[in-house]
PDB file of C-alpha atoms in Angstrom:
ATOM      1  CA  MET R   1      12.896   9.335  -7.510  1.00 38.00           C
ATOM      2  CA  ARG R   2      10.113   8.697 -10.003  1.00 41.00           C
ATOM      3  CA  PRO R   3       8.503   5.249  -9.699  1.00 49.00           C
ATOM      4  CA  LYS R   4       9.328   3.043 -12.692  1.00 47.00           C
ATOM      5  CA  ILE R   5       6.063   1.145 -12.762  1.00 49.00           C
ATOM      6  CA  TRP R   6       5.418   1.927 -16.434  1.00 48.00           C
ATOM      7  CA  ASP R   7       8.989   1.483 -17.697  1.00 57.00           C
ATOM      8  CA  THR R   8       8.673  -2.272 -18.117  1.00 57.00           C
ATOM      9  CA  ASP R   9       5.081  -2.234 -19.424  1.00 59.00           C
ATOM     10  CA  PRO R  10       4.517   1.068 -21.260  1.00 61.00           C
ATOM     11  CA  ASP R  11       1.487  -0.213 -23.175  1.00 60.00           C
ATOM     12  CA  ALA R  12      -0.432  -0.536 -19.914  1.00 54.00           C
ATOM     13  CA  LYS R  13       0.061   3.130 -19.025  1.00 52.00           C
ATOM     14  CA  PRO R  14      -3.293   4.968 -19.272  1.00 50.00           C
ATOM     15  CA  LYS R  15      -3.512   7.433 -22.150  1.00 50.00           C
ATOM     16  CA  PRO R  16      -4.593  11.070 -21.756  1.00 46.00           C
ATOM     17  CA  ARG R  17      -8.344  11.685 -21.883  1.00 43.00           C
ATOM     18  CA  GLN R  18      -9.151   7.985 -22.009  1.00 44.00           C
ATOM     19  CA  LEU R  19     -12.582   6.956 -20.740  1.00 41.00           C
ATOM     20  CA  PHE R  20     -11.981   5.621 -17.265  1.00 44.00           C
ATOM     21  CA  SER R  21     -13.696   2.406 -16.310  1.00 44.00           C
ATOM     22  CA  ASP R  22     -15.696   4.053 -13.510  1.00 52.00           C
ATOM     23  CA  ASP R  23     -16.202   7.414 -15.258  1.00 84.00           C
ATOM     24  CA  VAL R  24     -14.371   9.268 -12.476  1.00 93.00           C
ATOM     25  CA  ALA R  25     -11.710  11.651 -13.789  1.00 96.00           C
ATOM     26  CA  PHE R  26      -9.981  12.301 -10.437  1.00 97.00           C
ATOM     27  CA  ARG R  27     -10.096  11.329  -6.789  1.00 96.00           C
ATOM     28  CA  PHE R  28      -9.650  13.404  -3.652  1.00 98.00           C
ATOM     29  CA  ARG R  29      -7.722  11.754  -0.835  1.00 96.00           C
ATOM     30  CA  ALA R  30      -7.003  12.917   2.714  1.00 93.00           C
ATOM     31  CA  GLY R  31      -3.954  10.723   3.202  1.00 90.00           C
ATOM     32  CA  ARG R  32      -1.269   8.570   1.647  1.00 88.00           C
ATOM     33  CA  THR R  33       0.872   5.554   2.566  1.00 84.00           C
ATOM     34  CA  VAL R  34       4.473   6.116   3.663  1.00 84.00           C
ATOM     35  CA  ASN R  35       6.653   3.087   4.526  1.00 81.00           C
ATOM     36  CA  ASP R  36       3.518   0.912   4.550  1.00 80.00           C
ATOM     37  CA  ARG R  37       1.854   3.151   7.122  1.00 83.00           C
ATOM     38  CA  PRO R  38      -1.121   5.465   6.525  1.00 82.00           C
ATOM     39  CA  VAL R  39      -0.374   9.163   6.969  1.00 84.00           C
ATOM     40  CA  SER R  40      -3.031  11.880   7.138  1.00 86.00           C
ATOM     41  CA  LEU R  41      -2.440  15.086   5.196  1.00 92.00           C
ATOM     42  CA  ALA R  42      -3.111  18.746   5.951  1.00 94.00           C
ATOM     43  CA  HIS R  43      -3.994  19.447   2.301  1.00 96.00           C
ATOM     44  CA  TRP R  44      -5.934  17.565  -0.330  1.00 97.00           C
ATOM     45  CA  ARG R  45      -4.160  14.930  -2.385  1.00 97.00           C
ATOM     46  CA  VAL R  46      -5.677  14.388  -5.826  1.00 98.00           C
ATOM     47  CA  THR R  47      -5.012  11.358  -8.027  1.00 97.00           C
ATOM     48  CA  THR R  48      -5.876  10.832 -11.692  1.00 96.00           C
ATOM     49  CA  GLY R  49      -4.806   8.929 -14.790  1.00 94.00           C
ATOM     50  CA  ASP R  50      -5.082  11.955 -17.054  1.00 95.00           C
ATOM     51  CA  PRO R  51      -2.076  14.322 -17.310  1.00 95.00           C
ATOM     52  CA  GLU R  52      -4.331  17.172 -18.462  1.00 95.00           C
ATOM     53  CA  VAL R  53      -6.549  16.732 -15.410  1.00 96.00           C
ATOM     54  CA  ALA R  54      -3.497  16.598 -13.137  1.00 97.00           C
ATOM     55  CA  ASP R  55      -2.151  19.832 -14.640  1.00 97.00           C
ATOM     56  CA  ALA R  56      -5.526  21.550 -14.225  1.00 97.00           C
ATOM     57  CA  VAL R  57      -5.806  20.466 -10.587  1.00 98.00           C
ATOM     58  CA  ALA R  58      -2.263  21.682  -9.871  1.00 98.00           C
ATOM     59  CA  GLN R  59      -3.041  25.048 -11.447  1.00 97.00           C
ATOM     60  CA  LEU R  60      -6.198  25.405  -9.390  1.00 97.00           C
ATOM     61  CA  MET R  61      -5.078  23.960  -6.047  1.00 98.00           C
ATOM     62  CA  GLY R  62      -1.269  24.146  -6.081  1.00 98.00           C
ATOM     63  CA  GLY R  63       1.322  21.390  -6.123  1.00 97.00           C
ATOM     64  CA  LYS R  64       2.630  19.520  -9.145  1.00 96.00           C
ATOM     65  CA  PRO R  65       1.780  16.191 -10.804  1.00 97.00           C
ATOM     66  CA  GLU R  66       3.999  13.233  -9.920  1.00 96.00           C
ATOM     67  CA  GLU R  67       3.717   9.522 -10.652  1.00 94.00           C
ATOM     68  CA  TRP R  68       3.080   7.224  -7.713  1.00 93.00           C
ATOM     69  CA  GLU R  69       3.124   3.468  -7.418  1.00 88.00           C
ATOM     70  CA  THR R  70      -0.290   1.962  -7.992  1.00 88.00           C
ATOM     71  CA  SER R  71      -1.858  -0.831 -10.010  1.00 85.00           C
ATOM     72  CA  LYS R  72      -4.929   1.292 -10.736  1.00 87.00           C
ATOM     73  CA  GLU R  73      -5.657   3.867 -13.424  1.00 87.00           C
ATOM     74  CA  ASP R  74      -4.957   6.979 -11.356  1.00 89.00           C
ATOM     75  CA  PHE R  75      -1.157   6.784 -11.604  1.00 93.00           C
ATOM     76  CA  LEU R  76      -0.621  10.550 -11.157  1.00 96.00           C
ATOM     77  CA  GLU R  77      -0.909  12.374  -7.838  1.00 97.00           C
ATOM     78  CA  VAL R  78      -0.966  16.052  -6.957  1.00 98.00           C
ATOM     79  CA  LEU R  79      -0.085  16.938  -3.372  1.00 97.00           C
ATOM     80  CA  THR R  80      -1.973  20.207  -3.386  1.00 98.00           C
ATOM     81  CA  THR R  81      -1.434  23.206  -1.135  1.00 97.00           C
ATOM     82  CA  SER R  82      -5.188  23.624  -0.577  1.00 97.00           C
ATOM     83  CA  ASP R  83      -7.203  22.331   2.361  1.00 96.00           C
ATOM     84  CA  SER R  84     -10.459  23.718   0.964  1.00 97.00           C
ATOM     85  CA  VAL R  85     -12.073  23.933  -2.458  1.00 98.00           C
ATOM     86  CA  GLN R  86     -15.512  24.747  -3.839  1.00 98.00           C
ATOM     87  CA  ILE R  87     -17.338  21.848  -5.469  1.00 98.00           C
ATOM     88  CA  VAL R  88     -20.692  21.131  -7.115  1.00 98.00           C
ATOM     89  CA  ILE R  89     -22.830  18.237  -5.834  1.00 98.00           C
ATOM     90  CA  ASN R  90     -25.875  17.243  -7.856  1.00 97.00           C
ATOM     91  CA  GLY R  91     -28.238  16.266  -5.046  1.00 96.00           C
ATOM     92  CA  VAL R  92     -28.282  13.452  -2.501  1.00 96.00           C
ATOM     93  CA  LYS R  93     -27.960  10.852  -5.253  1.00 95.00           C
ATOM     94  CA  ASP R  94     -24.280  11.804  -5.499  1.00 96.00           C
ATOM     95  CA  ILE R  95     -23.634  10.766  -1.892  1.00 96.00           C
ATOM     96  CA  ASP R  96     -23.523   7.052  -1.119  1.00 95.00           C
ATOM     97  CA  SER R  97     -22.964   6.029   2.487  1.00 93.00           C
ATOM     98  CA  ARG R  98     -22.805   2.522   3.893  1.00 94.00           C
ATOM     99  CA  PHE R  99     -20.972   0.404   6.458  1.00 95.00           C
ATOM    100  CA  VAL R 100     -18.439  -2.131   5.202  1.00 95.00           C
ATOM    101  CA  LEU R 101     -16.226  -4.775   6.800  1.00 94.00           C
ATOM    102  CA  TRP R 102     -13.527  -5.950   4.413  1.00 92.00           C
ATOM    103  CA  GLY R 103     -12.251  -9.518   4.297  1.00 88.00           C
ATOM    104  CA  ARG R 104      -8.703 -10.735   3.782  1.00 84.00           C
ATOM    105  CA  SER R 105      -9.393 -11.399   0.104  1.00 82.00           C
ATOM    106  CA  GLY R 106     -10.116  -7.701  -0.436  1.00 81.00           C
ATOM    107  CA  GLY R 107     -13.869  -8.024  -0.835  1.00 86.00           C
ATOM    108  CA  PRO R 108     -16.598  -7.004   1.618  1.00 90.00           C
ATOM    109  CA  ILE R 109     -17.774  -9.650   4.077  1.00 91.00           C
ATOM    110  CA  HIS R 110     -20.358  -7.312   5.629  1.00 94.00           C
ATOM    111  CA  GLU R 111     -22.095  -4.446   3.823  1.00 94.00           C
ATOM    112  CA  CYS R 112     -25.095  -2.673   5.306  1.00 94.00           C
ATOM    113  CA  ASP R 113     -26.874   0.666   5.693  1.00 92.00           C
ATOM    114  CA  GLY R 114     -26.647   0.450   9.470  1.00 91.00           C
ATOM    115  CA  VAL R 115     -29.930  -1.421   9.832  1.00 93.00           C
ATOM    116  CA  ASN R 116     -30.229  -3.864   6.922  1.00 94.00           C
ATOM    117  CA  PHE R 117     -27.802  -5.762   4.724  1.00 94.00           C
ATOM    118  CA  LEU R 118     -27.062  -4.304   1.277  1.00 94.00           C
ATOM    119  CA  SER R 119     -25.217  -7.390   0.049  1.00 90.00           C
ATOM    120  CA  PRO R 120     -25.050 -10.220  -0.818  1.00 86.00           C
ATOM    121  CA  GLU R 121     -28.221 -10.072  -2.890  1.00 89.00           C
ATOM    122  CA  GLU R 122     -29.893 -12.936  -1.068  1.00 90.00           C
ATOM    123  CA  ASP R 123     -29.490 -11.112   2.269  1.00 90.00           C
ATOM    124  CA  ALA R 124     -30.303  -7.582   1.055  1.00 91.00           C
ATOM    125  CA  GLY R 125     -33.048  -5.987   3.144  1.00 93.00           C
ATOM    126  CA  THR R 126     -32.660  -8.320   6.117  1.00 95.00           C
ATOM    127  CA  PRO R 127     -31.439  -7.054   9.532  1.00 94.00           C
ATOM    128  CA  CYS R 128     -27.651  -6.748   9.691  1.00 93.00           C
ATOM    129  CA  GLY R 129     -27.349  -7.094  13.462  1.00 93.00           C
ATOM    130  CA  CYS R 130     -25.195  -4.002  13.995  1.00 93.00           C
ATOM    131  CA  PRO R 131     -25.397  -2.333  17.426  1.00 92.00           C
ATOM    132  CA  ALA R 132     -27.991   0.422  17.764  1.00 91.00           C
ATOM    133  CA  LEU R 133     -25.687   2.912  19.501  1.00 92.00           C
ATOM    134  CA  LEU R 134     -23.009   4.780  17.568  1.00 90.00           C
ATOM    135  CA  ALA R 135     -20.425   4.304  20.329  1.00 91.00           C
ATOM    136  CA  ASP R 136     -20.938   0.541  20.211  1.00 93.00           C
ATOM    137  CA  ARG R 137     -20.649   0.526  16.412  1.00 93.00           C
ATOM    138  CA  LYS R 138     -17.330   2.383  16.613  1.00 92.00           C
ATOM    139  CA  ALA R 139     -15.985   0.072  19.313  1.00 93.00           C
ATOM    140  CA  GLN R 140     -16.928  -3.007  17.303  1.00 94.00           C
ATOM    141  CA  SER R 141     -15.332  -1.564  14.179  1.00 93.00           C
ATOM    142  CA  ARG R 142     -12.089  -0.670  15.963  1.00 91.00           C
ATOM    143  CA  SER R 143     -11.839  -4.203  17.294  1.00 91.00           C
ATOM    144  CA  GLY R 144     -12.063  -5.532  13.743  1.00 90.00           C
ATOM    145  CA  ARG R 145     -15.366  -7.286  14.371  1.00 91.00           C
ATOM    146  CA  GLY R 146     -17.699  -4.712  12.814  1.00 93.00           C
ATOM    147  CA  PRO R 147     -18.000  -2.562   9.699  1.00 94.00           C
ATOM    148  CA  ALA R 148     -16.682   0.983   9.276  1.00 94.00           C
ATOM    149  CA  PRO R 149     -18.248   3.859   7.347  1.00 94.00           C
ATOM    150  CA  GLN R 150     -17.622   4.188   3.642  1.00 95.00           C
ATOM    151  CA  THR R 151     -19.002   7.412   2.205  1.00 96.00           C
ATOM    152  CA  LYS R 152     -18.555   8.228  -1.483  1.00 96.00           C
ATOM    153  CA  ILE R 153     -19.179  11.776  -2.656  1.00 97.00           C
ATOM    154  CA  THR R 154     -19.241  12.438  -6.396  1.00 97.00           C
ATOM    155  CA  PHE R 155     -18.796  16.052  -7.470  1.00 98.00           C
ATOM    156  CA  ARG R 156     -17.341  18.559  -9.939  1.00 97.00           C
ATOM    157  CA  LEU R 157     -14.916  21.378  -9.226  1.00 98.00           C
ATOM    158  CA  ALA R 158     -16.829  24.655  -9.209  1.00 97.00           C
ATOM    159  CA  GLU R 159     -13.917  26.561 -10.769  1.00 96.00           C
ATOM    160  CA  ASP R 160     -13.351  23.950 -13.485  1.00 96.00           C
ATOM    161  CA  TYR R 161     -16.746  22.326 -13.954  1.00 95.00           C
ATOM    162  CA  ASP R 162     -15.921  20.734 -17.314  1.00 95.00           C
ATOM    163  CA  LEU R 163     -12.860  18.928 -15.968  1.00 96.00           C
ATOM    164  CA  GLY R 164     -15.048  15.927 -15.225  1.00 95.00           C
ATOM    165  CA  LYS R 165     -16.390  14.153 -12.174  1.00 96.00           C
ATOM    166  CA  GLY R 166     -14.328  13.725  -9.038  1.00 97.00           C
ATOM    167  CA  GLN R 167     -14.911  11.444  -6.099  1.00 97.00           C
ATOM    168  CA  LEU R 168     -13.992  11.368  -2.426  1.00 97.00           C
ATOM    169  CA  THR R 169     -14.224   8.113  -0.484  1.00 95.00           C
ATOM    170  CA  SER R 170     -14.180   8.735   3.253  1.00 94.00           C
ATOM    171  CA  THR R 171     -14.154   6.407   6.261  1.00 92.00           C
ATOM    172  CA  SER R 172     -14.764   9.283   8.684  1.00 92.00           C
ATOM    173  CA  TRP R 173     -17.225   8.665  11.512  1.00 92.00           C
ATOM    174  CA  GLU R 174     -17.433  12.443  11.966  1.00 91.00           C
ATOM    175  CA  LEU R 175     -18.762  12.835   8.415  1.00 94.00           C
ATOM    176  CA  VAL R 176     -21.356  10.102   8.957  1.00 91.00           C
ATOM    177  CA  LYS R 177     -22.678  11.959  12.005  1.00 91.00           C
ATOM    178  CA  VAL R 178     -23.674  15.005   9.914  1.00 94.00           C
ATOM    179  CA  LEU R 179     -24.670  13.378   6.614  1.00 94.00           C
ATOM    180  CA  HIS R 180     -28.356  13.890   7.405  1.00 94.00           C
ATOM    181  CA  GLU R 181     -27.733  17.641   7.669  1.00 96.00           C
ATOM    182  CA  ILE R 182     -25.936  17.667   4.312  1.00 97.00           C
ATOM    183  CA  ASP R 183     -28.755  15.655   2.724  1.00 96.00           C
ATOM    184  CA  ASP R 184     -31.359  18.091   4.072  1.00 97.00           C
ATOM    185  CA  ALA R 185     -29.412  21.071   2.728  1.00 97.00           C
ATOM    186  CA  LEU R 186     -29.037  19.442  -0.697  1.00 98.00           C
ATOM    187  CA  ASP R 187     -32.749  18.601  -0.774  1.00 97.00           C
ATOM    188  CA  ALA R 188     -33.530  22.240   0.000  1.00 97.00           C
ATOM    189  CA  VAL R 189     -31.504  23.304  -3.045  1.00 96.00           C
ATOM    190  CA  GLY R 190     -33.204  20.712  -5.228  1.00 93.00           C
ATOM    191  CA  GLY R 191     -30.477  20.367  -7.865  1.00 94.00           C
ATOM    192  CA  GLU R 192     -26.830  21.174  -8.373  1.00 97.00           C
ATOM    193  CA  ALA R 193     -25.471  22.845  -5.240  1.00 98.00           C
ATOM    194  CA  LEU R 194     -22.343  24.903  -4.715  1.00 98.00           C
ATOM    195  CA  CYS R 195     -20.548  23.487  -1.681  1.00 98.00           C
ATOM    196  CA  SER R 196     -17.233  23.799   0.108  1.00 98.00           C
ATOM    197  CA  LEU R 197     -15.125  20.695   0.732  1.00 98.00           C
ATOM    198  CA  SER R 198     -12.431  21.140   3.352  1.00 97.00           C
ATOM    199  CA  LEU R 199     -10.111  19.269   5.676  1.00 96.00           C
ATOM    200  CA  GLU R 200     -10.698  20.431   9.237  1.00 92.00           C
ATOM    201  CA  HIS R 201      -8.089  19.881  11.958  1.00 87.00           C
ATOM    202  CA  VAL R 202      -9.569  18.495  15.174  1.00 83.00           C
ATOM    203  CA  GLU R 203      -7.727  18.342  18.501  1.00 80.00           C
ATOM    204  CA  PHE R 204      -9.019  17.315  21.916  1.00 79.00           C
ATOM    205  CA  THR R 205      -8.066  15.432  25.061  1.00 79.00           C
ATOM    206  CA  ALA R 206      -9.827  12.109  25.534  1.00 74.00           C
ATOM    207  CA  ALA R 207     -11.290  10.986  28.865  1.00 76.00           C
ATOM    208  CA  SER R 208      -8.176   8.836  29.315  1.00 80.00           C
ATOM    209  CA  GLY R 209      -6.023  11.958  29.146  1.00 79.00           C
ATOM    210  CA  GLN R 210      -4.601  11.064  25.744  1.00 82.00           C
ATOM    211  CA  ALA R 211      -4.233  13.892  23.220  1.00 77.00           C
ATOM    212  CA  VAL R 212      -6.171  13.176  20.040  1.00 74.00           C
ATOM    213  CA  SER R 213      -5.479  14.902  16.720  1.00 78.00           C
ATOM    214  CA  PHE R 214      -6.937  14.168  13.294  1.00 78.00           C
ATOM    215  CA  ARG R 215      -8.399  15.802  10.200  1.00 87.00           C
ATOM    216  CA  LYS R 216     -11.932  15.280   9.004  1.00 89.00           C
ATOM    217  CA  PRO R 217     -13.614  16.107   5.699  1.00 94.00           C
ATOM    218  CA  VAL R 218     -16.248  18.802   6.029  1.00 96.00           C
ATOM    219  CA  ILE R 219     -18.936  19.596   3.443  1.00 97.00           C
ATOM    220  CA  LYS R 220     -20.962  22.788   3.641  1.00 98.00           C
ATOM    221  CA  VAL R 221     -23.793  23.511   1.218  1.00 98.00           C
ATOM    222  CA  ILE R 222     -23.640  27.176   0.183  1.00 97.00           C
ATOM    223  CA  LYS R 223     -26.345  27.810  -2.427  1.00 96.00           C
ATOM    224  CA  ALA R 224     -27.778  26.589  -5.725  1.00 97.00           C
ATOM    225  CA  TYR R 225     -25.055  26.369  -8.371  1.00 96.00           C
ATOM    226  CA  ASN R 226     -27.177  28.229 -10.937  1.00 94.00           C
ATOM    227  CA  GLU R 227     -27.584  31.028  -8.420  1.00 93.00           C
ATOM    228  CA  ALA R 228     -23.827  31.122  -7.869  1.00 90.00           C
ATOM    229  CA  ILE R 229     -23.219  31.399 -11.618  1.00 88.00           C
ATOM    230  CA  ALA R 230     -25.746  34.220 -11.872  1.00 84.00           C
ATOM    231  CA  ASP R 231     -23.998  36.051  -9.045  1.00 75.00           C
ATOM    232  CA  ASP R 232     -20.553  35.736 -10.686  1.00 72.00           C
ATOM    233  CA  PRO R 233     -19.926  38.479 -13.261  1.00 57.00           C
ATOM    234  CA  HIS R 234     -17.135  36.419 -14.833  1.00 58.00           C
ATOM    235  CA  GLU R 235     -19.651  33.747 -15.831  1.00 55.00           C
ATOM    236  CA  SER R 236     -21.848  36.126 -17.795  1.00 45.00           C
TER     237      SER R 236
END
């Protein structure tokens, strides 16, 4: 059944091709909420407030646009059939990574780069007090006493560059572990880089004997985007 969130307030429904408040045309998500519980997905879920963008994403990555219940601008979702897509990242400036602990009011009560506070302004640059070891950081975060990763990647779709900017916000510890490698590869390109963005299935048995299964976002830098265009005869 289609959610009826706009039936009682149609004037609030975002219009096609409107300028979004954060200048992001669509968002990639690795999960959704079902019966108030988070569920990870095997394929990318893309949300947007623009029907034309939703149609373009569905054509490129499979699935079909549907409305979903949200108070934000991206009221359309596409449950794609793709777990991998080629994207364009314009250097390390398009990747923002920090550690955040959210308060009950919905705002951050701790925001740092792992060593120093990033906010509030009066504390920015001072030591945040987070543990030095990654394992201790994860344990503190899981107990609810410490911040978790928040990595935002801004990009364009390589096969539909003019569709606008997309964004992925990830809380993956696995992604944080390799961000330095991604940054180095982007620096080596020195501009717009053609990359792959995929959801990788990970399975292993923990020391406790418990089976662990999850999906992590994986970014691989392929080559300079201009070089990729030059190599593609369809772009000439």
